[in-house]
Short mmCIF file of C-alpha atoms and ligand atoms in Angstrom, two decimals:
data_model
loop_
_atom_site.label_atom_id
_atom_site.label_comp_id
_atom_site.label_asym_id
_atom_site.label_seq_id
_atom_site.Cartn_x
_atom_site.Cartn_y
_atom_site.Cartn_z
CA MET P 2 36.99 20.82 -65.69
CA ARG P 3 33.37 21.79 -65.36
CA PHE P 4 30.92 18.92 -65.07
CA ALA P 5 28.74 19.04 -68.15
CA MET P 6 25.55 17.16 -67.46
CA PRO P 7 24.53 15.65 -70.80
CA MET P 8 20.98 15.45 -72.03
CA ARG P 9 19.49 13.67 -75.00
CA GLN P 10 16.10 14.92 -76.08
CA SER P 11 14.99 11.38 -76.93
CA GLN P 12 15.28 10.70 -73.19
CA LEU P 13 13.73 13.94 -72.01
CA PHE P 14 10.22 13.05 -70.90
CA THR P 15 8.86 16.57 -71.38
CA LYS P 16 7.58 17.78 -74.73
CA VAL P 17 7.55 21.12 -76.44
CA SER P 18 4.02 22.21 -77.23
CA ARG P 19 2.72 24.21 -80.19
CA GLU P 20 -0.31 25.40 -78.36
CA LEU P 21 -0.55 28.33 -76.04
CA PRO P 22 -1.40 27.07 -72.56
CA LYS P 23 -4.98 27.78 -71.63
CA ASP P 24 -5.74 30.03 -68.63
CA GLU P 25 -2.22 31.49 -68.64
CA THR P 26 -2.04 35.14 -69.61
CA SER P 27 1.52 36.00 -68.62
CA LEU P 28 4.09 35.91 -71.38
CA ASN P 29 6.91 34.41 -69.31
CA ALA P 30 4.74 31.49 -68.17
CA GLN P 31 3.26 30.95 -71.64
CA ILE P 32 6.70 30.61 -73.25
CA LEU P 33 8.21 28.61 -70.40
CA ILE P 34 5.30 26.16 -70.39
CA ARG P 35 5.32 25.73 -74.18
CA ALA P 36 9.09 25.22 -74.22
CA GLY P 37 8.91 22.61 -71.46
CA PHE P 38 10.66 24.51 -68.65
CA ILE P 39 7.79 24.64 -66.19
CA ASP P 40 4.36 23.14 -65.65
CA LYS P 41 1.45 24.96 -64.05
CA LEU P 42 -0.32 23.09 -61.26
CA ALA P 43 -2.54 25.98 -60.14
CA ALA P 44 -2.41 29.78 -60.18
CA GLY P 45 1.00 30.84 -58.86
CA ILE P 46 2.16 27.23 -58.38
CA TYR P 47 4.60 25.68 -60.82
CA THR P 48 6.72 22.56 -61.26
CA TYR P 49 10.27 23.13 -62.49
CA LEU P 50 10.85 20.55 -65.20
CA PRO P 51 14.40 19.35 -66.03
CA LEU P 52 15.18 22.30 -68.34
CA GLY P 53 13.61 24.84 -65.99
CA LEU P 54 15.35 23.47 -62.93
CA ARG P 55 18.71 23.91 -64.64
CA VAL P 56 17.96 27.60 -65.22
CA LEU P 57 16.70 28.09 -61.67
CA ASN P 58 19.80 26.39 -60.25
CA LYS P 59 22.11 28.52 -62.37
CA ILE P 60 20.48 31.69 -61.11
CA SER P 61 20.61 30.41 -57.52
CA ASN P 62 24.28 29.52 -57.85
CA ILE P 63 25.19 32.97 -59.16
CA ILE P 64 23.36 34.50 -56.20
CA ARG P 65 25.05 32.01 -53.85
CA GLU P 66 28.51 32.96 -55.10
CA GLU P 67 27.85 36.67 -54.65
CA MET P 68 26.40 36.19 -51.16
CA GLU P 69 29.42 34.10 -50.12
CA ALA P 70 31.65 36.85 -51.51
CA ILE P 71 30.19 39.31 -48.99
CA GLY P 72 30.59 36.91 -46.10
CA GLY P 73 27.13 35.32 -46.15
CA VAL P 74 27.02 31.84 -44.63
CA GLU P 75 24.37 29.48 -45.99
CA LEU P 76 21.84 27.67 -43.83
CA LEU P 77 18.34 26.32 -44.35
CA MET P 78 15.48 27.28 -42.08
CA PRO P 79 12.17 25.45 -41.85
CA GLY P 80 9.26 26.27 -44.12
CA LEU P 81 6.77 25.44 -41.40
CA THR P 82 6.81 27.97 -38.55
CA PRO P 83 4.88 28.04 -35.25
CA LYS P 84 2.42 30.81 -34.46
CA ASP P 85 4.21 32.03 -31.33
CA VAL P 86 7.22 33.51 -33.14
CA TRP P 87 4.85 35.54 -35.33
CA GLU P 88 2.96 36.67 -32.26
CA THR P 89 6.18 37.84 -30.67
CA THR P 90 6.63 40.34 -33.51
CA GLY P 91 2.93 41.12 -33.89
CA ARG P 92 2.85 39.88 -37.46
CA TRP P 93 0.49 36.90 -36.96
CA ALA P 94 -2.39 39.35 -37.11
CA THR P 95 -1.01 41.87 -39.60
CA PHE P 96 0.82 39.87 -42.31
CA ASP P 97 -2.00 39.49 -44.85
CA ALA P 98 -0.16 37.09 -47.15
CA LEU P 99 0.59 34.47 -44.47
CA PHE P 100 -0.74 31.00 -45.18
CA ARG P 101 -2.01 29.93 -41.76
CA LEU P 102 -2.78 26.30 -40.93
CA GLN P 103 -3.39 23.88 -38.07
CA SER P 104 -1.59 20.73 -37.03
CA ALA P 105 -3.35 17.53 -35.92
CA ASP P 106 -3.06 18.58 -32.28
CA GLU P 107 -4.68 21.89 -33.18
CA ARG P 108 -1.64 24.08 -32.86
CA GLU P 109 -1.36 26.88 -35.36
CA TYR P 110 1.40 27.37 -37.89
CA ALA P 111 2.30 29.58 -40.82
CA LEU P 112 4.11 28.58 -43.98
CA GLY P 113 7.28 30.65 -44.12
CA ALA P 114 6.71 33.85 -46.09
CA THR P 115 9.91 35.50 -44.82
CA HIS P 116 12.20 34.47 -41.96
CA GLU P 117 12.94 37.31 -39.55
CA GLU P 118 10.82 35.46 -36.99
CA VAL P 119 13.04 32.39 -37.26
CA VAL P 120 16.46 33.90 -37.82
CA THR P 121 16.33 36.46 -35.01
CA PRO P 122 15.81 34.01 -32.12
CA LEU P 123 18.24 31.65 -33.85
CA ALA P 124 21.00 34.27 -34.01
CA LYS P 125 20.25 35.24 -30.42
CA LYS P 126 21.07 31.71 -29.22
CA HIS P 127 24.57 32.04 -30.65
CA THR P 128 25.48 35.67 -30.05
CA PHE P 129 26.65 37.02 -26.70
CA SER P 130 29.35 39.60 -27.12
CA TYR P 131 30.49 42.32 -29.51
CA LYS P 132 33.29 39.97 -30.53
CA GLU P 133 30.80 37.81 -32.41
CA LEU P 134 29.45 40.69 -34.50
CA PRO P 135 28.97 41.37 -37.34
CA PHE P 136 27.85 38.30 -39.23
CA ALA P 137 25.46 37.41 -42.04
CA VAL P 138 23.51 34.27 -42.87
CA TYR P 139 21.39 33.43 -45.87
CA GLN P 140 19.27 30.71 -47.38
CA ILE P 141 17.75 29.91 -50.76
CA GLN P 142 14.41 28.47 -49.91
CA THR P 143 10.82 27.98 -50.99
CA LYS P 144 8.52 30.68 -49.64
CA PHE P 145 4.75 30.72 -49.49
CA ARG P 146 2.56 33.79 -49.79
CA ASN P 147 -1.16 34.05 -50.15
CA GLU P 148 -0.87 36.54 -53.01
CA LEU P 149 -4.20 38.03 -54.05
CA ARG P 150 -3.34 38.09 -57.74
CA ALA P 151 -1.00 35.45 -59.11
CA LYS P 152 -1.26 36.26 -62.80
CA ALA P 153 2.31 37.20 -63.68
CA GLY P 154 3.73 33.69 -64.08
CA LEU P 155 7.00 33.21 -62.25
CA ILE P 156 7.06 36.89 -61.35
CA ARG P 157 4.40 36.40 -58.68
CA GLY P 158 4.08 32.90 -57.31
CA ARG P 159 2.09 31.73 -54.32
CA GLU P 160 4.99 29.34 -53.88
CA PHE P 161 8.35 30.69 -55.06
CA LEU P 162 12.06 30.59 -54.41
CA MET P 163 13.68 33.35 -52.37
CA LYS P 164 17.21 34.10 -51.32
CA ASP P 165 17.01 35.87 -47.99
CA LEU P 166 20.12 37.13 -46.24
CA TYR P 167 20.12 38.63 -42.76
CA SER P 168 22.95 40.66 -41.24
CA PHE P 169 23.63 41.42 -37.58
CA HIS P 170 25.62 44.42 -36.32
CA ALA P 171 26.80 46.09 -33.15
CA ASP P 172 25.68 49.54 -34.25
CA GLU P 173 23.99 51.51 -37.01
CA ASP P 174 27.28 52.59 -38.62
CA ASP P 175 28.27 49.01 -39.14
CA LEU P 176 24.83 48.19 -40.58
CA ASN P 177 25.20 51.13 -43.00
CA ARG P 178 28.65 49.92 -44.02
CA TYR P 179 27.41 46.41 -44.79
CA TYR P 180 24.25 47.67 -46.48
CA LYS P 181 26.37 49.41 -49.13
CA ILE P 182 28.43 46.27 -49.66
CA ALA P 183 25.26 44.22 -50.13
CA GLN P 184 23.94 46.80 -52.60
CA LYS P 185 27.04 46.30 -54.77
CA ALA P 186 26.72 42.52 -54.56
CA TYR P 187 23.14 42.82 -55.82
CA PHE P 188 24.28 44.70 -58.90
CA ARG P 189 26.90 42.01 -59.53
CA VAL P 190 24.14 39.41 -59.53
CA PHE P 191 22.01 41.43 -61.97
CA GLU P 192 25.01 41.90 -64.21
CA ARG P 193 25.74 38.18 -64.25
CA VAL P 194 22.15 37.14 -64.98
CA GLY P 195 21.90 39.63 -67.85
CA LEU P 196 19.54 42.20 -66.37
CA LEU P 197 21.92 44.99 -65.36
CA ASP P 198 21.27 47.42 -68.22
CA ARG P 199 17.64 47.84 -67.26
CA THR P 200 17.77 47.37 -63.49
CA TYR P 201 17.62 50.48 -61.30
CA LEU P 202 18.32 51.08 -57.66
CA THR P 203 14.93 52.34 -56.57
CA PHE P 204 14.00 54.25 -53.45
CA ALA P 205 10.96 52.88 -51.70
CA SER P 206 9.24 53.43 -48.43
CA GLY P 207 11.30 52.19 -45.48
CA GLY P 208 8.54 51.75 -42.95
CA ALA P 209 8.90 52.98 -39.39
CA PHE P 210 12.58 52.25 -38.86
CA SER P 211 14.40 53.91 -41.73
CA LYS P 212 13.45 56.57 -44.23
CA TYR P 213 14.00 54.45 -47.31
CA SER P 214 14.45 50.87 -48.31
CA HIS P 215 15.95 50.05 -51.67
CA GLU P 216 14.44 47.95 -54.38
CA PHE P 217 16.11 46.70 -57.50
CA GLN P 218 13.60 47.26 -60.27
CA THR P 219 13.96 45.75 -63.75
CA VAL P 220 12.15 47.67 -66.45
CA THR P 221 9.69 45.58 -68.49
CA GLU P 222 6.09 45.94 -69.60
CA ALA P 223 5.35 42.82 -67.54
CA GLY P 224 6.17 44.75 -64.37
CA GLU P 225 3.53 45.33 -61.74
CA ASP P 226 5.29 48.35 -60.23
CA LEU P 227 5.46 51.86 -61.64
CA ILE P 228 8.76 53.68 -61.13
CA TYR P 229 10.13 57.12 -62.00
CA ILE P 230 13.65 56.98 -63.38
CA CYS P 231 16.29 59.70 -63.29
CA ASP P 232 18.50 58.91 -66.31
CA ASP P 233 21.21 61.31 -65.09
CA CYS P 234 21.68 59.56 -61.75
CA GLN P 235 20.59 56.04 -62.85
CA LEU P 236 18.27 55.97 -59.86
CA ALA P 237 14.54 55.54 -59.54
CA ILE P 238 11.76 56.12 -57.07
CA ASN P 239 8.77 53.83 -56.60
CA SER P 240 5.44 55.52 -57.37
CA GLU P 241 3.88 53.75 -54.35
CA ILE P 242 5.56 56.12 -51.92
CA ILE P 243 5.06 59.40 -53.64
CA ALA P 244 2.37 61.67 -52.30
CA ASP P 245 2.99 64.59 -54.65
CA GLN P 246 5.40 65.45 -57.47
CA PRO P 247 8.12 62.79 -57.87
CA SER P 248 11.70 64.01 -57.80
CA CYS P 249 15.08 62.29 -58.08
CA PRO P 250 16.28 61.22 -54.62
CA SER P 251 19.78 62.38 -55.55
CA CYS P 252 19.68 65.45 -57.87
CA GLU P 253 16.06 66.37 -57.12
CA LYS P 254 15.26 66.79 -60.79
CA THR P 255 11.52 66.49 -61.49
CA GLU P 256 11.58 65.49 -65.18
CA LEU P 257 11.65 61.74 -64.70
CA ARG P 258 10.93 58.87 -67.04
CA GLN P 259 8.01 56.68 -66.04
CA ALA P 260 8.31 52.92 -66.56
CA LYS P 261 6.75 49.64 -65.52
CA ALA P 262 9.16 47.42 -63.63
CA VAL P 263 9.57 44.19 -61.66
CA GLU P 264 11.06 44.26 -58.18
CA VAL P 265 13.77 41.59 -58.50
CA GLY P 266 15.39 42.37 -55.16
CA ASN P 267 14.86 44.37 -52.03
CA ILE P 268 17.20 45.43 -49.22
CA PHE P 269 16.06 46.82 -45.95
CA LYS P 270 17.56 48.25 -42.78
CA LEU P 271 15.48 46.52 -40.15
CA ARG P 272 17.40 48.34 -37.40
CA SER P 273 15.99 46.94 -34.13
CA ARG P 274 12.47 46.09 -35.38
CA PHE P 275 13.03 42.36 -34.73
CA SER P 276 15.86 42.39 -32.18
CA ASP P 277 13.62 44.49 -29.91
CA ALA P 278 10.78 41.98 -30.27
CA PHE P 279 13.02 39.05 -29.31
CA ASP P 280 15.14 41.09 -26.87
CA PHE P 281 18.25 40.22 -28.86
CA ARG P 282 21.16 42.01 -27.15
CA TYR P 283 24.91 41.63 -26.90
CA ALA P 284 27.50 42.77 -24.35
CA ASP P 285 29.68 45.64 -25.59
CA GLU P 286 33.34 46.19 -24.57
CA GLN P 287 32.26 47.59 -21.22
CA GLY P 288 29.93 44.66 -20.64
CA GLU P 289 26.91 46.83 -21.20
CA LYS P 290 23.91 45.22 -22.92
CA LYS P 291 23.14 46.74 -26.32
CA ILE P 292 20.49 45.99 -28.92
CA VAL P 293 21.60 44.25 -32.14
CA GLU P 294 21.07 46.13 -35.42
CA MET P 295 19.77 44.06 -38.35
CA GLY P 296 19.47 44.26 -42.10
CA CYS P 297 17.60 41.96 -44.48
CA TYR P 298 18.25 41.40 -48.15
CA GLY P 299 15.78 39.54 -50.35
CA MET P 300 15.99 38.36 -53.94
CA GLY P 301 13.82 36.00 -55.97
CA PRO P 302 15.56 33.44 -58.20
CA SER P 303 12.25 32.30 -59.70
CA ARG P 304 11.12 35.88 -60.24
CA ILE P 305 14.47 36.60 -61.92
CA MET P 306 13.87 33.62 -64.23
CA GLY P 307 10.46 34.96 -65.26
CA THR P 308 11.82 38.48 -65.67
CA ALA P 309 14.72 37.22 -67.81
CA VAL P 310 12.22 35.63 -70.19
CA GLU P 311 10.16 38.83 -70.38
CA VAL P 312 13.31 40.78 -71.25
CA HIS P 313 15.14 38.24 -73.42
CA HIS P 314 12.82 36.79 -76.05
CA ASP P 315 11.77 37.36 -79.65
CA GLU P 316 8.80 36.16 -81.70
CA ARG P 317 10.31 32.68 -81.95
CA GLY P 318 11.06 32.07 -78.31
CA ILE P 319 13.54 32.65 -75.50
CA VAL P 320 17.01 34.13 -76.04
CA TRP P 321 18.75 33.10 -72.81
CA PRO P 322 21.78 35.01 -71.56
CA ALA P 323 24.57 32.41 -71.67
CA SER P 324 25.08 32.52 -67.89
CA ILE P 325 21.60 31.16 -67.13
CA ALA P 326 20.79 29.17 -70.27
CA PRO P 327 19.78 25.56 -69.54
CA PHE P 328 22.52 24.43 -71.91
CA ARG P 329 25.14 26.39 -73.78
CA VAL P 330 24.87 24.34 -76.96
CA HIS P 331 21.87 22.77 -78.65
CA LEU P 332 23.09 20.08 -81.03
CA LEU P 333 20.66 18.98 -83.75
CA ALA P 334 21.13 15.82 -85.80
CA LEU P 335 19.16 16.05 -89.05
CA ALA P 336 18.60 12.45 -90.07
CA GLN P 337 15.90 9.82 -90.01
CA LYS P 338 17.62 6.49 -89.37
CA GLU P 339 19.92 5.22 -86.66
CA ASN P 340 22.76 4.42 -89.06
CA ASP P 341 22.60 7.60 -91.10
CA LYS P 342 26.00 9.24 -91.39
CA ALA P 343 24.67 12.42 -89.84
CA VAL P 344 23.47 10.55 -86.76
CA LEU P 345 26.78 8.77 -86.29
CA ALA P 346 28.71 12.02 -86.71
CA ALA P 347 26.41 13.89 -84.33
CA ASN P 348 26.69 11.10 -81.75
CA GLN P 349 30.45 11.40 -81.87
CA LEU P 350 30.38 15.19 -81.67
CA TYR P 351 28.04 14.98 -78.70
CA VAL P 352 30.52 12.81 -76.80
CA GLU P 353 33.32 15.24 -77.64
CA LEU P 354 31.31 18.23 -76.48
CA VAL P 355 30.45 16.57 -73.19
CA ASN P 356 34.06 15.49 -72.65
CA ALA P 357 35.19 19.07 -73.33
CA GLY P 358 32.91 20.28 -70.52
CA ILE P 359 30.51 22.06 -72.88
CA GLU P 360 26.93 21.78 -71.65
CA THR P 361 24.95 20.32 -74.52
CA LEU P 362 21.35 19.46 -75.19
CA TYR P 363 21.31 16.88 -77.99
CA ASP P 364 18.30 16.62 -80.24
CA ASP P 365 18.87 13.02 -81.28
CA ARG P 366 15.23 12.28 -82.09
CA LEU P 367 14.87 10.39 -85.34
CA GLU P 368 11.18 10.77 -85.99
CA THR P 369 11.14 14.58 -85.75
CA ARG P 370 11.26 16.72 -88.90
CA ALA P 371 14.05 19.26 -89.40
CA GLY P 372 11.70 22.25 -89.42
CA GLU P 373 10.25 21.18 -86.11
CA LYS P 374 13.70 20.77 -84.58
CA PHE P 375 14.70 24.26 -85.67
CA ALA P 376 11.50 25.79 -84.30
CA GLU P 377 11.92 24.01 -80.96
CA ALA P 378 15.57 25.04 -80.70
CA ASP P 379 14.56 28.68 -81.17
CA LEU P 380 11.78 28.33 -78.59
CA ILE P 381 14.08 26.72 -75.99
CA GLY P 382 16.68 29.41 -76.67
CA CYS P 383 20.14 27.96 -75.97
CA PRO P 384 22.87 30.45 -77.00
CA ILE P 385 24.48 28.30 -79.70
CA ARG P 386 22.84 25.91 -82.16
CA LEU P 387 24.91 23.27 -83.94
CA VAL P 388 23.46 21.30 -86.84
CA VAL P 389 24.89 18.12 -88.32
CA SER P 390 23.34 16.94 -91.61
CA ASP P 391 24.39 15.21 -94.83
CA LYS P 392 24.86 18.68 -96.29
CA THR P 393 27.26 19.89 -93.58
CA LEU P 394 29.13 16.58 -93.61
CA LYS P 395 29.91 17.02 -97.32
CA GLU P 396 32.04 19.96 -96.16
CA LYS P 397 33.34 17.92 -93.17
CA SER P 398 31.63 20.61 -91.13
CA VAL P 399 28.96 21.45 -88.63
CA GLU P 400 26.69 24.48 -88.95
CA MET P 401 26.94 26.94 -86.08
CA LYS P 402 24.42 29.69 -85.33
CA LYS P 403 23.99 32.00 -82.38
CA ARG P 404 20.42 32.27 -81.09
CA GLY P 405 20.42 36.05 -81.14
CA GLU P 406 21.81 36.33 -84.68
CA ALA P 407 20.44 35.47 -88.12
CA ALA P 408 23.63 34.30 -89.81
CA ALA P 409 24.86 30.72 -89.62
CA GLU P 410 28.40 29.59 -90.48
CA LEU P 411 30.04 26.30 -91.30
CA VAL P 412 32.83 25.26 -88.94
CA ARG P 413 35.09 22.32 -89.69
CA MET P 414 34.26 19.35 -87.48
CA ASP P 415 37.85 19.20 -86.14
CA LYS P 416 37.75 22.89 -85.23
CA ILE P 417 34.38 23.13 -83.52
CA ILE P 418 35.46 22.40 -79.93
CA GLY P 419 38.26 24.96 -80.16
CA THR P 420 35.92 27.49 -81.73
CA LEU P 421 33.34 27.05 -78.96
CA LYS P 422 36.01 27.35 -76.29
CA SER P 423 37.25 30.61 -77.76
CA LEU P 424 33.78 32.18 -77.87
CA ASN P 425 32.92 34.10 -74.74
CA GLN P 426 29.31 33.10 -75.11
P1 ATP Q 27 6.33 42.57 -53.97
O1 ATP Q 27 6.41 44.01 -53.57
O2 ATP Q 27 6.62 42.34 -55.41
O3 ATP Q 27 5.10 41.87 -53.51
P2 ATP Q 27 7.89 42.14 -51.65
O4 ATP Q 27 8.34 43.54 -51.50
O5 ATP Q 27 6.80 41.64 -50.79
O6 ATP Q 27 7.51 41.85 -53.20
P3 ATP Q 27 10.08 40.86 -50.34
O7 ATP Q 27 9.29 40.46 -49.19
O8 ATP Q 27 11.05 41.95 -50.16
O9 ATP Q 27 9.12 41.18 -51.59
O10 ATP Q 27 10.79 39.58 -50.99
C1 ATP Q 27 12.11 39.60 -51.45
C2 ATP Q 27 12.17 39.21 -52.91
O11 ATP Q 27 11.49 37.98 -53.13
C3 ATP Q 27 11.50 40.18 -53.86
O12 ATP Q 27 12.36 41.25 -54.17
C4 ATP Q 27 11.23 39.29 -55.06
O13 ATP Q 27 12.39 39.17 -55.86
C5 ATP Q 27 10.90 37.97 -54.41
N1 ATP Q 27 9.46 37.77 -54.30
C6 ATP Q 27 8.62 38.33 -53.40
N2 ATP Q 27 7.37 37.91 -53.58
C7 ATP Q 27 7.40 37.05 -54.63
C8 ATP Q 27 6.40 36.25 -55.29
N3 ATP Q 27 5.14 36.26 -54.90
N4 ATP Q 27 6.80 35.47 -56.32
C9 ATP Q 27 8.09 35.44 -56.73
N5 ATP Q 27 9.07 36.17 -56.13
C10 ATP Q 27 8.73 36.96 -55.10
MG1 MG Q 28 7.97 45.21 -52.56
#
């Protein structure tokens, strides 16, 4: 049975707010702050409150499962990194977004913005022969980047969560093989978090070591990137790399649809860019020393959270996909006093829901008016709302309504657990 962490709103220290947060222009952050998912400390820096952390963890766990499924092994690298590893690759001077700082003994450090500089020497310590290749490691970790503009809420943080996976191969063919596998795993993640229908594999500049890298771009007006989509091939090309007329990278068609999009993931054939810098070699079958080929695969759980809100909301609030909703059910007791029948019935239903493994947020507050509870439930956006009131109890029932639909229905109290279990939502 799944562990269903219960939560009573009377015990939740955060409050829903009616007011739009000041100095916050991005829609995802405005809604998430009002609904009590996140708190803004400074531009691009947010606290994940209890509701928000649940969403972030759900997204991370989906990513984790898909990375494990393609052989990724989880580790956790430090967020504080010494200058010398960045000098080895030449990026101390060229990585504009690095937060650089000094320790008490005046050594220089950078806050981790990406981890090739850590993972490459780490993998080198443990890899000697072709027999140990290929392998892949990943982490889900806080990254720091000195972003010039941090105005897109969770889509562009100065501190944000990233999943970064790194793969190590004996030759380019094996890197190409794994790269395709990783690409598929990325689409499985976007399917599971509810973004697949508007997420495109997008060709982007590959830098010096390969012609293209691939981005996964989710179409939304909140996007900071401009892409050209080929609807025949379901592919796109990032406008950043195009010097002249854009054409489909597959069918070469030039009538493409232009759209704003968010880069929710990015995969890259590093080839020997970093293994050369750290002289990371292995012995092949003949004992000859060969350079290791590398790939890196990034994805932003916090950016996905912000993007999901941009894509899945209406005028009343968030409409979470069930897979990443903070709770599946939002149970509302409409009553004023502790001994009201509706409160007692809702208390009992709450216990039954939790025991049945159904994740439930319980609005058990007595002093809050019904209209306010409904408005807050819509803002928070759990997939299913259950209401217990004197009116529903007259029918020995509970009112059930899906967040994305207008119609509510009465379900008999003794049938509600079974009904919820049979819904695939
Ligand atoms: P962008 O082009 O948007 O600045 P990037 O190409 O620098 O991002 P990567 O270095 O490839 O991004 O990072 C991997 C993933 O981490 C991105 O695909 C994105 O999902 C996430 N990410 C990157 N920067 C941020 C940020 N500032 N805030 C939130 N998520 C981010
Ligand atoms: Mg990018």
